PDB file of C-alpha atoms and ligand atoms in Angstrom:
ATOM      1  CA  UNK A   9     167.792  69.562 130.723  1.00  0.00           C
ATOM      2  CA  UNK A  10     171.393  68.035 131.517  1.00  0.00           C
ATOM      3  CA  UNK A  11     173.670  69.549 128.961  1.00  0.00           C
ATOM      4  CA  UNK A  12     177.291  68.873 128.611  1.00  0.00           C
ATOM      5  CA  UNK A  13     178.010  72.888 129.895  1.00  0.00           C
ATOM      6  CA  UNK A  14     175.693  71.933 132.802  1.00  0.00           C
ATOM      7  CA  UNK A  15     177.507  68.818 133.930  1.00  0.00           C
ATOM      8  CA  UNK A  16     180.546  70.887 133.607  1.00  0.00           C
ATOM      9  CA  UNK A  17     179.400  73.699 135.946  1.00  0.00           C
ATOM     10  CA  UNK A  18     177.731  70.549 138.423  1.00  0.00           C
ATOM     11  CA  UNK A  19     181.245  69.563 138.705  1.00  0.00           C
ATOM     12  CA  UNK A  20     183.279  72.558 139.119  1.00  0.00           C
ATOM     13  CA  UNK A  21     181.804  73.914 141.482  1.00  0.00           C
ATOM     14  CA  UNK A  22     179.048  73.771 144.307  1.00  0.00           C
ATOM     15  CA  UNK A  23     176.468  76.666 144.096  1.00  0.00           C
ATOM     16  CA  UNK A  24     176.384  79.034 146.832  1.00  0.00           C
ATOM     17  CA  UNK A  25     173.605  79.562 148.757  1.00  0.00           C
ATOM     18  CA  UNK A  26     171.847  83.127 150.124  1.00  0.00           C
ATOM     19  CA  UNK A  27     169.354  82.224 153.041  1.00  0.00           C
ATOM     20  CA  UNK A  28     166.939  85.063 152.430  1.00  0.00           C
ATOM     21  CA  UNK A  29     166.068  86.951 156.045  1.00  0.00           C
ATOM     22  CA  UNK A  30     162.314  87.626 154.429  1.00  0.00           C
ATOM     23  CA  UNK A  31     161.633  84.347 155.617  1.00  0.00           C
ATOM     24  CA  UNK A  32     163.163  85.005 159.067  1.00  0.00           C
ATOM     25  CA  UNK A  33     161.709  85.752 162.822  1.00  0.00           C
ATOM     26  CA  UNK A  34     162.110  89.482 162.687  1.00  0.00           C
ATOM     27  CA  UNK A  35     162.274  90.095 166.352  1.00  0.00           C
ATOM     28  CA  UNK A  36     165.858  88.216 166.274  1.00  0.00           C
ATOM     29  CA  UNK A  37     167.372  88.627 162.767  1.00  0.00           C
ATOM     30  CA  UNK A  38     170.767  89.216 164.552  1.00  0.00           C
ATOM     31  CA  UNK A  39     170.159  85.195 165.712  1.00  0.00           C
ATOM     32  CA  UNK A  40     168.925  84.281 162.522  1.00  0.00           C
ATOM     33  CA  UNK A  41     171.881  85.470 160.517  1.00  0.00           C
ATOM     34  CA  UNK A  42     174.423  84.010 163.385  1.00  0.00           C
ATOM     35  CA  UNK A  43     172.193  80.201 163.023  1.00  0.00           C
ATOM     36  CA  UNK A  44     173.193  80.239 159.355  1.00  0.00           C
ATOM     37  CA  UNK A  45     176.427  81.371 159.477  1.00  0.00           C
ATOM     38  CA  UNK A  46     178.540  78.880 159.469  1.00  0.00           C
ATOM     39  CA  UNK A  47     176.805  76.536 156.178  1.00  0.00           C
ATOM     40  CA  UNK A  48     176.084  79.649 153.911  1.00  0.00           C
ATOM     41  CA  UNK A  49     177.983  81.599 151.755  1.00  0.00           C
ATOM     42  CA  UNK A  50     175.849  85.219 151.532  1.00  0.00           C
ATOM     43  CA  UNK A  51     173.110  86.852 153.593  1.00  0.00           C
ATOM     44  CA  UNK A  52     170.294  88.177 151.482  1.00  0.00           C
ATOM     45  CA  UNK A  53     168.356  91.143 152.233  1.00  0.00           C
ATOM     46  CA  UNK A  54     165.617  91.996 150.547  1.00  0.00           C
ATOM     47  CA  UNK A  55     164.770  95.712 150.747  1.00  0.00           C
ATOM     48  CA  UNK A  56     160.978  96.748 149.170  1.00  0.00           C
ATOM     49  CA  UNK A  57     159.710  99.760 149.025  1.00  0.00           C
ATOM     50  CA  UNK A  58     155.669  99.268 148.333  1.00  0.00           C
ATOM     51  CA  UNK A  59     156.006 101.125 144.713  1.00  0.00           C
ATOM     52  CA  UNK A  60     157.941  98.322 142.682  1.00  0.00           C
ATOM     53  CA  UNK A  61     156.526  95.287 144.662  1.00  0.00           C
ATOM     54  CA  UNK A  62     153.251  95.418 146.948  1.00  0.00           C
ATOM     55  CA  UNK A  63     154.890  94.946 149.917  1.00  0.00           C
ATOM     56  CA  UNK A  64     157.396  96.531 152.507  1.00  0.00           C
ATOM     57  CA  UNK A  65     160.403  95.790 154.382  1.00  0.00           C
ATOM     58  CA  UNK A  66     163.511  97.467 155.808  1.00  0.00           C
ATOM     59  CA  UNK A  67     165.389 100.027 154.644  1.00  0.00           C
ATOM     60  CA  UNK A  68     169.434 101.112 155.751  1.00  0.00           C
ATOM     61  CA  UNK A  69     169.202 101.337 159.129  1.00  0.00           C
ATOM     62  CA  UNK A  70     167.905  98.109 160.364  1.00  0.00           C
ATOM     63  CA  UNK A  71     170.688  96.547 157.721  1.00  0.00           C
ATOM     64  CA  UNK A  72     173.712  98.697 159.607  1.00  0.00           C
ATOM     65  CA  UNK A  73     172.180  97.076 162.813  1.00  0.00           C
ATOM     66  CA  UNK A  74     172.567  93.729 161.174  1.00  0.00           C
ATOM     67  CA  UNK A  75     176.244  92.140 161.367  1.00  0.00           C
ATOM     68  CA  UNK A  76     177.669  89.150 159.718  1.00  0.00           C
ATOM     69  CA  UNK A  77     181.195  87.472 158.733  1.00  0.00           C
ATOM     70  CA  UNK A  78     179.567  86.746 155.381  1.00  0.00           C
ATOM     71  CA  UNK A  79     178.981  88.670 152.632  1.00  0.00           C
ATOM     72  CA  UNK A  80     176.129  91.231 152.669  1.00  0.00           C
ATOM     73  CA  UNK A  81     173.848  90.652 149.160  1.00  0.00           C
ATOM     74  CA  UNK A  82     171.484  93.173 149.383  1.00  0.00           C
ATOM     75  CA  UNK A  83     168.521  93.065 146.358  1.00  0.00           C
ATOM     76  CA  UNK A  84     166.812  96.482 146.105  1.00  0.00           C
ATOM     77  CA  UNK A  85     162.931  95.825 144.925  1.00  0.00           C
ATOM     78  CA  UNK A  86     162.794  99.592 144.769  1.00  0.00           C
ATOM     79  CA  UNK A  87     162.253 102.823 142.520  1.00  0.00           C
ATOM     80  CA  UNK A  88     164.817 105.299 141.494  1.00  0.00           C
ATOM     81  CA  UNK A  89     167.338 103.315 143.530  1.00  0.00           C
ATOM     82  CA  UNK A  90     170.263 105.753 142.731  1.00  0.00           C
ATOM     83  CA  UNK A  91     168.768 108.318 145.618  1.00  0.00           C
ATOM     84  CA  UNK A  92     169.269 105.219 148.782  1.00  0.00           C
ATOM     85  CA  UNK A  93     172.549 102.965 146.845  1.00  0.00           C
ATOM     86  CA  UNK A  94     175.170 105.238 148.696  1.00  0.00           C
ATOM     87  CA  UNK A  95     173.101 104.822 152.141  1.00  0.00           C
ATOM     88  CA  UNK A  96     172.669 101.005 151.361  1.00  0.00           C
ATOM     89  CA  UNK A  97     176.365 101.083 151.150  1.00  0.00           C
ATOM     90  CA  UNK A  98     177.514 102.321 154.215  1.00  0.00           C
ATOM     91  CA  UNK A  99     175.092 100.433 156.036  1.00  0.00           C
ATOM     92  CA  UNK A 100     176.936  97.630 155.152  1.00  0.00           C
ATOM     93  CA  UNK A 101     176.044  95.707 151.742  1.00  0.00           C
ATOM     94  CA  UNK A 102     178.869  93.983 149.942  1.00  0.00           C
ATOM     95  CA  UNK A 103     176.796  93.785 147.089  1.00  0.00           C
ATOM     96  CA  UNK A 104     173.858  95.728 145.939  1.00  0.00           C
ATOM     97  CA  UNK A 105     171.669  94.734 143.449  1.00  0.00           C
ATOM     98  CA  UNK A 106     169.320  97.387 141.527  1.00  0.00           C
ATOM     99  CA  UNK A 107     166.326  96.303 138.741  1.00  0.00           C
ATOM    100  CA  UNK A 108     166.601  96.670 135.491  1.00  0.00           C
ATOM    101  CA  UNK A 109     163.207  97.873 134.946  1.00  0.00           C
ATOM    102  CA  UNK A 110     163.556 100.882 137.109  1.00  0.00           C
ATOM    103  CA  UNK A 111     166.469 102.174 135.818  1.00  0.00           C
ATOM    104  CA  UNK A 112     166.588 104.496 133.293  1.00  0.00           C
ATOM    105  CA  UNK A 113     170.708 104.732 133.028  1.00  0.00           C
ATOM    106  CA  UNK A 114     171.409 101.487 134.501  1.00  0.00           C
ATOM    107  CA  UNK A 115     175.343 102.019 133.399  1.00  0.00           C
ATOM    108  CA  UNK A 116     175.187 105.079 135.464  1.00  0.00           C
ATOM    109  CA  UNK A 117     173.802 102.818 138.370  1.00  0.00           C
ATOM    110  CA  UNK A 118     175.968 100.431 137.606  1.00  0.00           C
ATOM    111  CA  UNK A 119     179.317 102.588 138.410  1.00  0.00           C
ATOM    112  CA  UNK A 120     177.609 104.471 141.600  1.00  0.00           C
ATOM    113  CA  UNK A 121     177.313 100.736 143.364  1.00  0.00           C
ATOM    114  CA  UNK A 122     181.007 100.350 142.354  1.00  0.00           C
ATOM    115  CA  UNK A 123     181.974 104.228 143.283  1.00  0.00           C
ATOM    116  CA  UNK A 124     180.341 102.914 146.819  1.00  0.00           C
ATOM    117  CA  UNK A 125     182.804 100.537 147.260  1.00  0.00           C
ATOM    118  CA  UNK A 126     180.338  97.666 146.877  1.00  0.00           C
ATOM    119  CA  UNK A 127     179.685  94.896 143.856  1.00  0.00           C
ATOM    120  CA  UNK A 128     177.135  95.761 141.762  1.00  0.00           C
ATOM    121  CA  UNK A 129     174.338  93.612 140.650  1.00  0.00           C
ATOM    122  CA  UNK A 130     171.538  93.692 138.141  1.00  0.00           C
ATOM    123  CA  UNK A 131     168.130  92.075 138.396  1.00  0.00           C
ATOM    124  CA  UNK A 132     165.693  90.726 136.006  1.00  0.00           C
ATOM    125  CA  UNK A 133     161.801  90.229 136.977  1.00  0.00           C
ATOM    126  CA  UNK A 134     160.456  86.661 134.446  1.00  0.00           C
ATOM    127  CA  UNK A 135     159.032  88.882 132.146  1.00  0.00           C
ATOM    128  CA  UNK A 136     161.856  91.087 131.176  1.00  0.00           C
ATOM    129  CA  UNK A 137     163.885  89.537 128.734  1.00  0.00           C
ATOM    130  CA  UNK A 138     168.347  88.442 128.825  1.00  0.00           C
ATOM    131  CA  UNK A 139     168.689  90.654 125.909  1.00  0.00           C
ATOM    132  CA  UNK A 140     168.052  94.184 128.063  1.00  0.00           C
ATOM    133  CA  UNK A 141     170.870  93.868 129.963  1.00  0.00           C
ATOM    134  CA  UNK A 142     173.281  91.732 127.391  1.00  0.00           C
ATOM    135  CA  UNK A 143     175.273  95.017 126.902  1.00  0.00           C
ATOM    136  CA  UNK A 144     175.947  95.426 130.957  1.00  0.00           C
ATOM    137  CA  UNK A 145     177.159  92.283 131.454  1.00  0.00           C
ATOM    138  CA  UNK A 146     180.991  92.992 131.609  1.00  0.00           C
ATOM    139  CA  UNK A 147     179.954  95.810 133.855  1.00  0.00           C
ATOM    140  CA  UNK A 148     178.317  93.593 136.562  1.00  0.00           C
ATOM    141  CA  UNK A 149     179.523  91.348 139.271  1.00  0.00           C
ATOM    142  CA  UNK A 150     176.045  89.687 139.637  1.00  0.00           C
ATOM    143  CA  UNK A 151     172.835  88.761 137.364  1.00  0.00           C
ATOM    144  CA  UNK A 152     170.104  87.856 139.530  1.00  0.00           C
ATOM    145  CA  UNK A 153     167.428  86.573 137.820  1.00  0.00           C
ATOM    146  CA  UNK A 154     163.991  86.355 139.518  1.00  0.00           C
ATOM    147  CA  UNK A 155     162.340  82.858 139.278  1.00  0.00           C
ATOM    148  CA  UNK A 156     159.229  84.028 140.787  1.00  0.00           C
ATOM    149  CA  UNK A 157     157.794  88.056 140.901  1.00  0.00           C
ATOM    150  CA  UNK A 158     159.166  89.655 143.623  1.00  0.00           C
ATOM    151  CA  UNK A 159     157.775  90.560 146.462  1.00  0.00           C
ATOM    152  CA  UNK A 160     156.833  87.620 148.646  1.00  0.00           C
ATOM    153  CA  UNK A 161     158.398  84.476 149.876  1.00  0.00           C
ATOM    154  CA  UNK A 162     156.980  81.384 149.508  1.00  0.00           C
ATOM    155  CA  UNK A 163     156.280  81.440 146.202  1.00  0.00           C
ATOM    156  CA  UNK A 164     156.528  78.432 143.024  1.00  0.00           C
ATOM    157  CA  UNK A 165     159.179  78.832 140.998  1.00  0.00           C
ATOM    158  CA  UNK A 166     158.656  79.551 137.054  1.00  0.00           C
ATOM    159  CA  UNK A 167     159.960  77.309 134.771  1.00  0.00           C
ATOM    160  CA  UNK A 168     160.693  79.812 131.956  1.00  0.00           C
ATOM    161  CA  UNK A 169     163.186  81.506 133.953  1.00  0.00           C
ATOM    162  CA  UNK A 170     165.376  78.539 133.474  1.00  0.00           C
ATOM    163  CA  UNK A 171     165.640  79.163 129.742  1.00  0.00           C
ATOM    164  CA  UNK A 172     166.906  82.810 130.544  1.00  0.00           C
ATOM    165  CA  UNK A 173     169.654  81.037 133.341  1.00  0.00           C
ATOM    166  CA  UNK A 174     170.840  78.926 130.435  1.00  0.00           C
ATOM    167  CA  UNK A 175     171.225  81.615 127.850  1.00  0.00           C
ATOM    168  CA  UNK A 176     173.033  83.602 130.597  1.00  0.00           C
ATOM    169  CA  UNK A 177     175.572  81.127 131.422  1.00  0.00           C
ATOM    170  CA  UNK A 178     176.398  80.512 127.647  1.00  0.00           C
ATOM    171  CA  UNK A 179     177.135  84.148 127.195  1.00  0.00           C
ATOM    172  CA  UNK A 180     179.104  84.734 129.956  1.00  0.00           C
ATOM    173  CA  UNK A 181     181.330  81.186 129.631  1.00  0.00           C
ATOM    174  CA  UNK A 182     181.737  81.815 125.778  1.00  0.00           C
ATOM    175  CA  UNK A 183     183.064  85.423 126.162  1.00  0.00           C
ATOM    176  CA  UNK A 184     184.474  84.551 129.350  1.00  0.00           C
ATOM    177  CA  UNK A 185     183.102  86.967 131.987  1.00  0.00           C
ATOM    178  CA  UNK A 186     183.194  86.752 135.524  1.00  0.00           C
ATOM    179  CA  UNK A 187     179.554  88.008 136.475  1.00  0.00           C
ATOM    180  CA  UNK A 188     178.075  85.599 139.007  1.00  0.00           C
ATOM    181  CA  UNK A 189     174.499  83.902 138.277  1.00  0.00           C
ATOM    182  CA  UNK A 190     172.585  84.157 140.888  1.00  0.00           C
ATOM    183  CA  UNK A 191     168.909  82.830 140.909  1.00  0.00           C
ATOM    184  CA  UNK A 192     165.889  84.038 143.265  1.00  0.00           C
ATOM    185  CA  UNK A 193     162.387  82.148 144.169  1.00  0.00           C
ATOM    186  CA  UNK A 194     160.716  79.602 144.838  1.00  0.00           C
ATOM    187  CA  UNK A 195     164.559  77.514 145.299  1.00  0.00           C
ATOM    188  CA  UNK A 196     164.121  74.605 147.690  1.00  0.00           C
ATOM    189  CA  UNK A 197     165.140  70.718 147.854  1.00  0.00           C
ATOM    190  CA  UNK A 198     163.134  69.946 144.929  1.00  0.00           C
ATOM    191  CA  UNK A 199     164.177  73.016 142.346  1.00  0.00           C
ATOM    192  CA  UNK A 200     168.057  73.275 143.770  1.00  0.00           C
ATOM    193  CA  UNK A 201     169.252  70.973 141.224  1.00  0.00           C
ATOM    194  CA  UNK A 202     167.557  72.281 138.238  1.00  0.00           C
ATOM    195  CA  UNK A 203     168.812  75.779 138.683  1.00  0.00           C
ATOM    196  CA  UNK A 204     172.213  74.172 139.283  1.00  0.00           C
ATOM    197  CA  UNK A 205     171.922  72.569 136.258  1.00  0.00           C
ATOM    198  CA  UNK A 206     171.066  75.238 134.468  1.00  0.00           C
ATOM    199  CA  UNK A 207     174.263  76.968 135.212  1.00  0.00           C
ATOM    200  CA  UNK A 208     173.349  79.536 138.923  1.00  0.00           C
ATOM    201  CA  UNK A 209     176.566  80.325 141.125  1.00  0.00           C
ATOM    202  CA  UNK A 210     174.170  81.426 144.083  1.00  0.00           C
ATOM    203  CA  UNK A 211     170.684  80.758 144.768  1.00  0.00           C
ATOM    204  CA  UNK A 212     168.623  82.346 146.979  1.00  0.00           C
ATOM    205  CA  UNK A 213     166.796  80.370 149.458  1.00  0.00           C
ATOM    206  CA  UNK A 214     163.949  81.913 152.005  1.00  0.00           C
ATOM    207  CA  UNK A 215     161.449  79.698 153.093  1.00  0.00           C
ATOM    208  CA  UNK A 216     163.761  76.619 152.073  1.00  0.00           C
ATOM    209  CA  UNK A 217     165.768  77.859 154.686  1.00  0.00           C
ATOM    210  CA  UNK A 218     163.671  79.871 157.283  1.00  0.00           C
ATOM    211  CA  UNK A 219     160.526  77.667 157.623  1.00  0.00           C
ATOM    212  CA  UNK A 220     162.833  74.886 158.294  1.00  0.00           C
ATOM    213  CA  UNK A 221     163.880  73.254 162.170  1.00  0.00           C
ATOM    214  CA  UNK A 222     167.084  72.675 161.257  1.00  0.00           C
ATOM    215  CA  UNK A 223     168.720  75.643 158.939  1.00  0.00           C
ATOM    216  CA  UNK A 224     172.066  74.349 158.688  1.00  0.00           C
ATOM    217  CA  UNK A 225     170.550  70.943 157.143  1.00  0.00           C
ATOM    218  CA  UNK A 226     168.817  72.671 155.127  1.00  0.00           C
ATOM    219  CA  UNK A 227     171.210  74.012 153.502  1.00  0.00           C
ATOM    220  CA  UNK A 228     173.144  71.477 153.146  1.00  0.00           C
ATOM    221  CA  UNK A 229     170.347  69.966 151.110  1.00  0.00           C
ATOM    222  CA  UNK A 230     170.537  72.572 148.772  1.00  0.00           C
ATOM    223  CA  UNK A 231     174.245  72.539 147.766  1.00  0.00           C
ATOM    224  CA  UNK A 232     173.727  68.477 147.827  1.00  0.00           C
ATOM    225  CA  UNK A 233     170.769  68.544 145.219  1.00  0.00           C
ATOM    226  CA  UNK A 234     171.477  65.575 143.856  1.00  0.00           C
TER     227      UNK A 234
HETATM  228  C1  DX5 B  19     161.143  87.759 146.630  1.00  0.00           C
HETATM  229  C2  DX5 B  19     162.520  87.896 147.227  1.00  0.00           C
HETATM  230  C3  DX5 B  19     163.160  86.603 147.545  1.00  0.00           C
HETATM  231  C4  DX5 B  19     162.419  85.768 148.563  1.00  0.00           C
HETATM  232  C5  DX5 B  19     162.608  84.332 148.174  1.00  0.00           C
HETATM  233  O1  DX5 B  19     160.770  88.969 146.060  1.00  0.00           O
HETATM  234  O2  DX5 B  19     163.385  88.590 146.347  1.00  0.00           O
HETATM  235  O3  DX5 B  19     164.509  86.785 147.955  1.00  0.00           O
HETATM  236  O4  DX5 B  19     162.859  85.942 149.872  1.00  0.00           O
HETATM  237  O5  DX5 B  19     161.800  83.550 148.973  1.00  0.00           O
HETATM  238  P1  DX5 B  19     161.615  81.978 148.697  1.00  0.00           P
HETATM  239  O6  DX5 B  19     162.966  81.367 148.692  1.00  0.00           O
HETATM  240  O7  DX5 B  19     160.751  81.547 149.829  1.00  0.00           O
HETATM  241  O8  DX5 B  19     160.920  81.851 147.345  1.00  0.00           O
HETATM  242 ZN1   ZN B  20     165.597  88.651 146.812  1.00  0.00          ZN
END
């Protein structure tokens, strides 16, 4: 698993982490975000919609009631996201990420997230494959690849989706782009340093984060994954 490009990106640089609110107490997300403040490096949001994944949870208003100093990541698990990325954006986001598999001109997407004034980001479920969105690459800010099926916290990760990380981070360091791996599921003490190793900028933690007493250690335990 330890490859010479993997040491290299171990070294360089210390992957971000995204405390997914999923895993948060709801009746005080505004708390929530504030406790985690000050050791992460994003807030994740994860919008559903109950058509893509089985399962529901906010939509643009409750995310312009939600302030932070960092970085707004917000991962639409939703259908024909064009018709809610402009309301997404002035809610807040910083980044928005759409799915590939909903998308029928993802380019198109792609430069409505940007028009927005926001990063754009493109997901990847485990069973949809690097070479779909290859092309988009030097079009996105962010890959997000899912390392469990989205909908639901809590979840194992899936060890194929490392194999998909690794082929990402080749591609992007050989034709030197700047998108930003990010990595999403099933990401806790135990899994932090394999995705690290396999190349992620951010991962996305939820119940690694959330279910824990102490949030700010953590995190720390998942940017110290050795
Ligand atoms: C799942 C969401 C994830 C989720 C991760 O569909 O996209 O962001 O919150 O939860 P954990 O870290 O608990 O697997
Ligand atoms: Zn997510």
């Amino acid at each position: 698993m330890t490859t010479k490009r993997s040491i290299k990106n171990k070294v360089e640089k210390t992957m971000k982490i995204a405390p997914s609110i999923l895993s948060a107490d709801f009746s005080k997300l505004g708390e929530e975000i504030r406790a985690v403040e000050d050791s992460a490096d994003l807030i994740h949001v994860d919008v559903m919609d109950g058509h893509f994944v089985p399962n529901i949870t906010l939509g643009p208003c409750v995310l312009a009631s939600l302030k932070s100093r960092l970085p707004m990541d917000v991962h639409l698990m939703i259908e024909s996201p064009e018709k809610f990325i402009d309301e997404f954006a002035k809610a807040g986001a910083d980044y928005i990420t759409i799915h590939a598999e909903v998308c029928n001109n993802l380019k198109a997407c792609i430069n409505q997230i940007k028009e927005a004034g926001c990063k754009a980001g493109v997901s990847i479920k485990p069973a949809t494959p690097v070479s779909d969105i290859i092309d988009i690459l030097p079009y996105l800010d962010l890959i997000l690849v899912m390392t469990v099926e989205p909908g639901f916290g809590g979840q194992e990760l899936i060890p194929a989706a490392l194999e998909k990380i690794q082929m990402l981070r080749k591609h992007i360091d050989t034709n030197n782009l700047k998108t930003l791996i990010e990595a999403d599921g099933g990401i806790n003490e135990k899994t932090a340093r394999i995705v690290a190793e396999a190349g992620v900028d951010i991962a996305v933690a939820g119940s690694a984060v959330y279910n824990k007493q102490d949030y700010k250690q953590a995190i720390l335990a998942l940017k110290n994954h050795n």
